[in-house]
Coordinates of C-alpha atoms in Angstrom, one line a residue:
M711 CA -15.8 -118.6 -36.1
N712 CA -15.2 -115.4 -38.0
I713 CA -15.1 -112.0 -36.2
T714 CA -16.3 -109.3 -38.6
D715 CA -14.7 -105.9 -39.0
K716 CA -17.9 -104.4 -37.5
I717 CA -17.0 -105.9 -34.1
Y718 CA -13.7 -103.9 -34.2
Q719 CA -15.1 -100.6 -35.6
N720 CA -14.4 -98.7 -32.3
R721 CA -11.3 -100.7 -31.4
K722 CA -8.2 -99.1 -29.8
L723 CA -5.1 -101.1 -29.5
E724 CA -3.9 -100.0 -26.0
T725 CA -2.1 -103.1 -24.7
W726 CA -0.4 -106.2 -26.2
V727 CA -2.0 -108.5 -23.6
E728 CA -5.8 -108.9 -23.5
N729 CA -6.6 -105.7 -25.4
K730 CA -10.4 -105.3 -25.1
T731 CA -13.1 -104.2 -27.5
S732 CA -16.5 -103.9 -25.7
H733 CA -20.2 -103.8 -26.7
T734 CA -23.1 -103.4 -24.2
L735 CA -26.8 -104.4 -24.1
N736 CA -29.3 -104.2 -21.3
S737 CA -28.7 -107.8 -20.0
A738 CA -25.2 -108.5 -21.2
E739 CA -21.8 -107.1 -22.2
M740 CA -19.6 -108.6 -24.8
H741 CA -15.8 -108.2 -24.7
I742 CA -13.5 -109.3 -27.5
F743 CA -9.9 -109.8 -26.2
E744 CA -6.8 -110.0 -28.3
T745 CA -3.3 -110.9 -27.0
H746 CA -0.3 -110.2 -29.2
Q747 CA 2.6 -111.6 -27.2
T748 CA 3.3 -114.5 -24.9
E749 CA 2.5 -114.0 -21.3
K750 CA 2.2 -116.0 -18.0
N751 CA 0.1 -115.5 -14.9
F752 CA -2.2 -112.8 -16.3
L753 CA -5.0 -112.1 -13.8
L754 CA -8.6 -111.4 -14.9
K755 CA -12.0 -111.4 -13.3
F756 CA -15.5 -110.0 -14.0
R757 CA -18.2 -108.6 -11.7
H758 CA -21.0 -110.8 -13.3
P759 CA -21.2 -114.4 -14.4
V760 CA -19.3 -114.8 -17.7
L761 CA -19.3 -117.1 -20.7
A762 CA -15.8 -117.2 -22.2
T763 CA -15.3 -118.6 -25.7
M764 CA -12.1 -119.2 -27.6
F765 CA -11.8 -118.0 -31.2
E766 CA -8.1 -118.3 -32.1
G767 CA -4.9 -119.5 -30.5
K768 CA -4.5 -121.2 -27.1
K769 CA -4.7 -120.2 -23.4
V770 CA -3.7 -122.2 -20.4
M771 CA -6.3 -121.7 -17.6
H772 CA -5.6 -121.9 -13.9
L773 CA -8.9 -121.8 -11.9
R774 CA -9.6 -122.4 -8.2
G775 CA -10.2 -126.0 -7.4
M776 CA -9.3 -127.3 -10.9
D777 CA -6.3 -128.7 -12.6
S778 CA -4.8 -126.4 -15.2
F779 CA -6.2 -127.0 -18.7
D780 CA -5.7 -125.9 -22.3
F781 CA -8.5 -123.6 -23.6
L782 CA -8.8 -124.0 -27.4
P783 CA -11.0 -122.6 -30.3
G784 CA -14.5 -124.0 -30.3
E785 CA -14.5 -124.4 -26.5
S786 CA -16.3 -122.4 -23.8
L787 CA -16.1 -121.8 -20.1
I788 CA -18.8 -120.7 -17.6
L789 CA -17.5 -118.7 -14.6
P790 CA -19.3 -117.2 -11.6
A791 CA -19.1 -113.5 -10.7
N792 CA -15.8 -112.3 -9.3
E793 CA -14.0 -115.6 -10.1
L794 CA -10.3 -114.9 -10.4
M795 CA -8.7 -116.4 -13.5
T796 CA -4.9 -116.9 -14.0
V797 CA -4.2 -117.2 -17.7
D798 CA -1.1 -118.1 -19.7
F799 CA -0.7 -117.2 -23.4
P800 CA 2.0 -119.6 -24.7
E801 CA 1.6 -119.1 -28.4
A802 CA 0.4 -115.5 -28.9
S803 CA 2.3 -113.2 -31.3
L804 CA 1.8 -110.2 -33.5
D805 CA 1.1 -112.4 -36.5
T806 CA -1.1 -115.0 -34.7
P807 CA -2.8 -113.2 -31.8
T808 CA -4.9 -115.2 -29.3
K809 CA -8.5 -114.1 -29.5
C810 CA -11.5 -114.9 -27.3
L811 CA -14.9 -113.6 -26.3
A812 CA -16.0 -112.9 -22.7
M813 CA -19.8 -112.3 -22.4
T814 CA -21.1 -111.2 -19.0
I815 CA -24.7 -112.0 -18.4
S816 CA -26.9 -110.4 -15.7
E817 CA -27.5 -112.7 -12.7
E818 CA -31.2 -111.7 -12.8
M819 CA -31.5 -113.0 -16.3
I820 CA -29.8 -116.3 -15.4
R821 CA -31.9 -116.7 -12.2
K822 CA -35.2 -116.0 -14.0
T823 CA -34.3 -118.5 -16.7
I824 CA -33.5 -121.2 -14.2
D825 CA -36.7 -120.5 -12.2
D826 CA -38.8 -120.7 -15.4
M827 CA -37.1 -124.1 -16.3
N828 CA -37.8 -125.4 -12.8
E829 CA -41.5 -124.3 -13.1
R830 CA -42.2 -125.3 -16.7
R831 CA -39.6 -128.0 -17.5
A832 CA -38.8 -129.5 -14.2
K833 CA -36.2 -132.3 -13.8
I834 CA -37.4 -135.8 -12.8
D835 CA -34.8 -135.9 -9.9
G836 CA -33.5 -132.6 -8.5
E837 CA -33.7 -129.1 -9.8
W838 CA -32.1 -127.1 -12.6
E839 CA -29.1 -125.1 -11.4
F840 CA -25.4 -124.6 -12.3
K841 CA -23.9 -127.4 -10.2
D842 CA -20.4 -126.4 -11.2
Y843 CA -20.0 -122.9 -12.4
N844 CA -16.5 -123.6 -13.7
F845 CA -17.9 -125.7 -16.5
H846 CA -15.5 -126.2 -19.4
F847 CA -17.1 -127.7 -22.6
T848 CA -16.9 -128.0 -26.3
N849 CA -19.6 -125.9 -28.1
D850 CA -22.2 -128.0 -29.9
M851 CA -23.7 -126.6 -33.1
A852 CA -26.6 -124.9 -31.4
I853 CA -24.5 -123.1 -28.8
Q854 CA -22.0 -122.1 -31.5
Q855 CA -24.8 -120.6 -33.7
I856 CA -26.2 -118.7 -30.7
I857 CA -22.9 -117.1 -30.0
E858 CA -22.5 -116.1 -33.6
R859 CA -26.0 -114.6 -33.6
L860 CA -25.2 -112.6 -30.5
L861 CA -22.0 -111.3 -32.1
F862 CA -24.2 -109.9 -34.8
L863 CA -26.9 -108.5 -32.5
F864 CA -24.4 -106.7 -30.2
T865 CA -23.3 -104.5 -33.2
E866 CA -26.6 -104.3 -35.1
N867 CA -28.2 -100.9 -35.4
H868 CA -31.7 -102.0 -34.6
R869 CA -34.0 -100.4 -31.9
S870 CA -35.2 -103.8 -30.8
K871 CA -31.9 -105.6 -30.5
D872 CA -32.1 -105.8 -26.7
I873 CA -35.3 -107.8 -27.0
F874 CA -33.8 -110.1 -29.6
A875 CA -30.7 -110.6 -27.5
D876 CA -32.7 -111.4 -24.4
F877 CA -34.4 -114.3 -26.2
M878 CA -31.0 -115.6 -27.5
L879 CA -29.4 -115.2 -24.0
R880 CA -32.3 -117.2 -22.4
E881 CA -31.8 -120.0 -25.0
L882 CA -28.1 -119.9 -24.4
V883 CA -28.5 -120.4 -20.6
I884 CA -30.9 -123.3 -21.2
R885 CA -28.7 -125.1 -23.6
I886 CA -25.7 -124.7 -21.3
L887 CA -27.7 -126.0 -18.4
Q888 CA -28.6 -129.1 -20.5
A889 CA -25.0 -129.5 -21.7
E890 CA -23.8 -129.5 -18.0
T891 CA -26.5 -131.9 -17.0
R892 CA -25.5 -134.2 -19.9
S893 CA -21.8 -134.0 -18.9
Q894 CA -22.6 -134.8 -15.2
L895 CA -24.9 -137.8 -16.1
V896 CA -22.2 -139.2 -18.5
N897 CA -19.1 -138.6 -16.3
D898 CA -20.7 -139.4 -13.0
S899 CA -23.3 -141.9 -14.0
K900 CA -22.1 -144.7 -11.7
S901 CA -21.9 -142.5 -8.5
L902 CA -25.3 -140.9 -9.3
A903 CA -27.1 -144.0 -10.4
T904 CA -28.6 -144.9 -7.0
N905 CA -30.4 -141.6 -6.6
N906 CA -31.0 -140.4 -10.1
R907 CA -33.1 -142.4 -12.6
L908 CA -31.5 -140.9 -15.7
A909 CA -28.0 -141.5 -14.4
F910 CA -29.0 -145.1 -13.8
I911 CA -30.3 -145.3 -17.4
V912 CA -27.2 -143.6 -18.8
D913 CA -25.0 -146.1 -16.9
Y914 CA -27.1 -149.0 -18.1
I915 CA -26.9 -147.8 -21.7
R916 CA -23.1 -147.5 -21.5
Q917 CA -22.7 -151.0 -20.0
N918 CA -24.9 -152.6 -22.7
L919 CA -24.0 -150.9 -26.0
D920 CA -23.7 -154.2 -27.7
K921 CA -27.3 -155.2 -27.0
N922 CA -30.5 -154.2 -28.7
L923 CA -31.6 -151.3 -26.5
T924 CA -35.2 -150.1 -26.9
I925 CA -37.2 -147.2 -25.6
K926 CA -39.6 -149.7 -24.0
E927 CA -36.9 -151.5 -22.1
L928 CA -35.3 -148.2 -20.9
S929 CA -38.6 -146.6 -19.9
N930 CA -39.5 -149.8 -17.9
K931 CA -36.2 -149.6 -16.0
A932 CA -36.8 -145.9 -15.3
Y933 CA -40.4 -146.7 -14.1
M934 CA -41.9 -144.3 -16.6
S935 CA -44.2 -144.6 -19.6
E936 CA -42.4 -144.6 -23.0
S937 CA -43.7 -141.1 -23.9
H938 CA -42.9 -139.6 -20.5
F939 CA -39.4 -141.2 -20.5
Y940 CA -38.7 -139.8 -24.0
R941 CA -39.8 -136.2 -22.9
V942 CA -37.8 -136.3 -19.7
F943 CA -34.6 -137.7 -21.4
K944 CA -34.7 -135.1 -24.1
N945 CA -35.5 -132.3 -21.7
E946 CA -32.5 -132.9 -19.5
L947 CA -29.9 -134.1 -22.0
N948 CA -31.1 -132.2 -25.0
L949 CA -30.8 -135.4 -27.0
S950 CA -33.3 -138.1 -27.8
P951 CA -32.5 -141.5 -26.2
I952 CA -31.7 -143.0 -29.7
D953 CA -29.3 -140.2 -30.5
F954 CA -27.6 -140.6 -27.1
I955 CA -27.2 -144.3 -27.6
N956 CA -25.8 -143.8 -31.1
N957 CA -23.3 -141.2 -29.9
E958 CA -22.1 -143.5 -27.2
R959 CA -21.8 -146.4 -29.7
I960 CA -19.7 -144.1 -32.0
K961 CA -17.4 -143.2 -29.0
L962 CA -16.8 -146.9 -28.4
A963 CA -16.3 -147.4 -32.2
T964 CA -13.6 -144.7 -32.3
E965 CA -11.7 -146.5 -29.5
L966 CA -12.0 -149.9 -31.2
L967 CA -11.0 -148.6 -34.6
R968 CA -7.6 -147.7 -33.1
D969 CA -6.9 -151.3 -32.5
P970 CA -5.0 -152.6 -35.6
K971 CA -6.1 -156.2 -34.9
K972 CA -9.8 -155.4 -35.2
Q973 CA -11.7 -155.3 -38.4
I974 CA -14.6 -152.9 -39.2
K975 CA -17.0 -155.8 -39.8
E976 CA -16.5 -157.0 -36.2
I977 CA -16.4 -153.5 -34.7
Y978 CA -19.9 -152.5 -35.8
M979 CA -21.4 -155.6 -34.1
E980 CA -19.5 -155.0 -30.9
C981 CA -21.0 -151.5 -30.8
G982 CA -24.5 -152.8 -31.2
F983 CA -25.2 -151.7 -34.8
N984 CA -27.3 -154.3 -36.7
S985 CA -25.9 -153.4 -40.2
P986 CA -22.7 -152.0 -41.6
S987 CA -24.5 -149.5 -43.7
Y988 CA -26.3 -148.0 -40.7
F989 CA -23.0 -148.0 -38.8
N990 CA -21.3 -146.2 -41.6
R991 CA -24.1 -143.6 -41.9
I992 CA -24.2 -142.8 -38.2
F993 CA -20.4 -142.8 -37.8
K994 CA -20.0 -140.3 -40.7
R995 CA -22.8 -138.1 -39.3
V996 CA -21.0 -137.8 -36.0
E997 CA -17.3 -137.9 -37.0
L998 CA -17.7 -136.4 -40.5
I999 CA -15.6 -139.2 -42.1
S1000 CA -16.2 -142.9 -42.7
P1001 CA -15.0 -145.6 -40.3
S1002 CA -12.5 -146.9 -42.8
E1003 CA -11.1 -143.3 -43.3
Y1004 CA -10.9 -142.8 -39.5
K1005 CA -9.0 -146.1 -39.1
M1006 CA -6.6 -145.3 -41.9
R1007 CA -6.0 -141.7 -40.6
F1008 CA -5.3 -143.0 -37.1
M1009 CA -2.9 -145.7 -38.4
K1010 CA -1.0 -143.1 -40.4
E1011 CA -0.7 -140.8 -37.4

């Protein structure tokens, strides 16, 4: 993600560690941080819920109740208000500064968006809410594009930019809610399966990737009509059932391709694809390279 010169037009370099450039709108503040030297145990917190996104370099994050983890470009982190972060900067230098964005969003905006989702797009089991505010994830294309659009809006000289930004912020909150729900259903599908119909379906899909899975079969297992099942699944996971199945099959394929004893012609069948051409097409769409290129690259590495 490129940060334009316009972002830095009023920038002052006052410190080598987490030097801040800020822009403010009615419902959010955007802070761009730069660090120009290695540092350990830097403390930071915000008075409002914050979305942190990495642009360049690497941080090591230490958060309450979590193991330490690397925070890398293309990744984001949601934190509640007044959450204390302890941050290491192992690779920052004058030539290669670490850069990140921290966008604070008003709690009123977040709460109103969640209330609207529960009223208009309710979950089938449970309610929309941030289950784990310390949610660390890789940006999908939609979230990445919203962040880039907000970078532009914060510095645009337009009398209606607060209105534009409010629409974008609401969409951002919704997409992050869906991303967190998808993460929970995938990572905890077994433990949630007894009380959550979608978790049961996710677990069933992952246990039967080699079989011919249909919307009709899955909707029957969820005790829903096909059309209702499709709407509920896409509402909560922000993916159609078919796209989810294909993504899970490609995850399995990437694991199998690392086995030097396995041939591609047997891998696509183990993953539930009914033709090598369809397997190649879906694999390339997800991984951006062909299965044979992936296997060759992994073997070289």
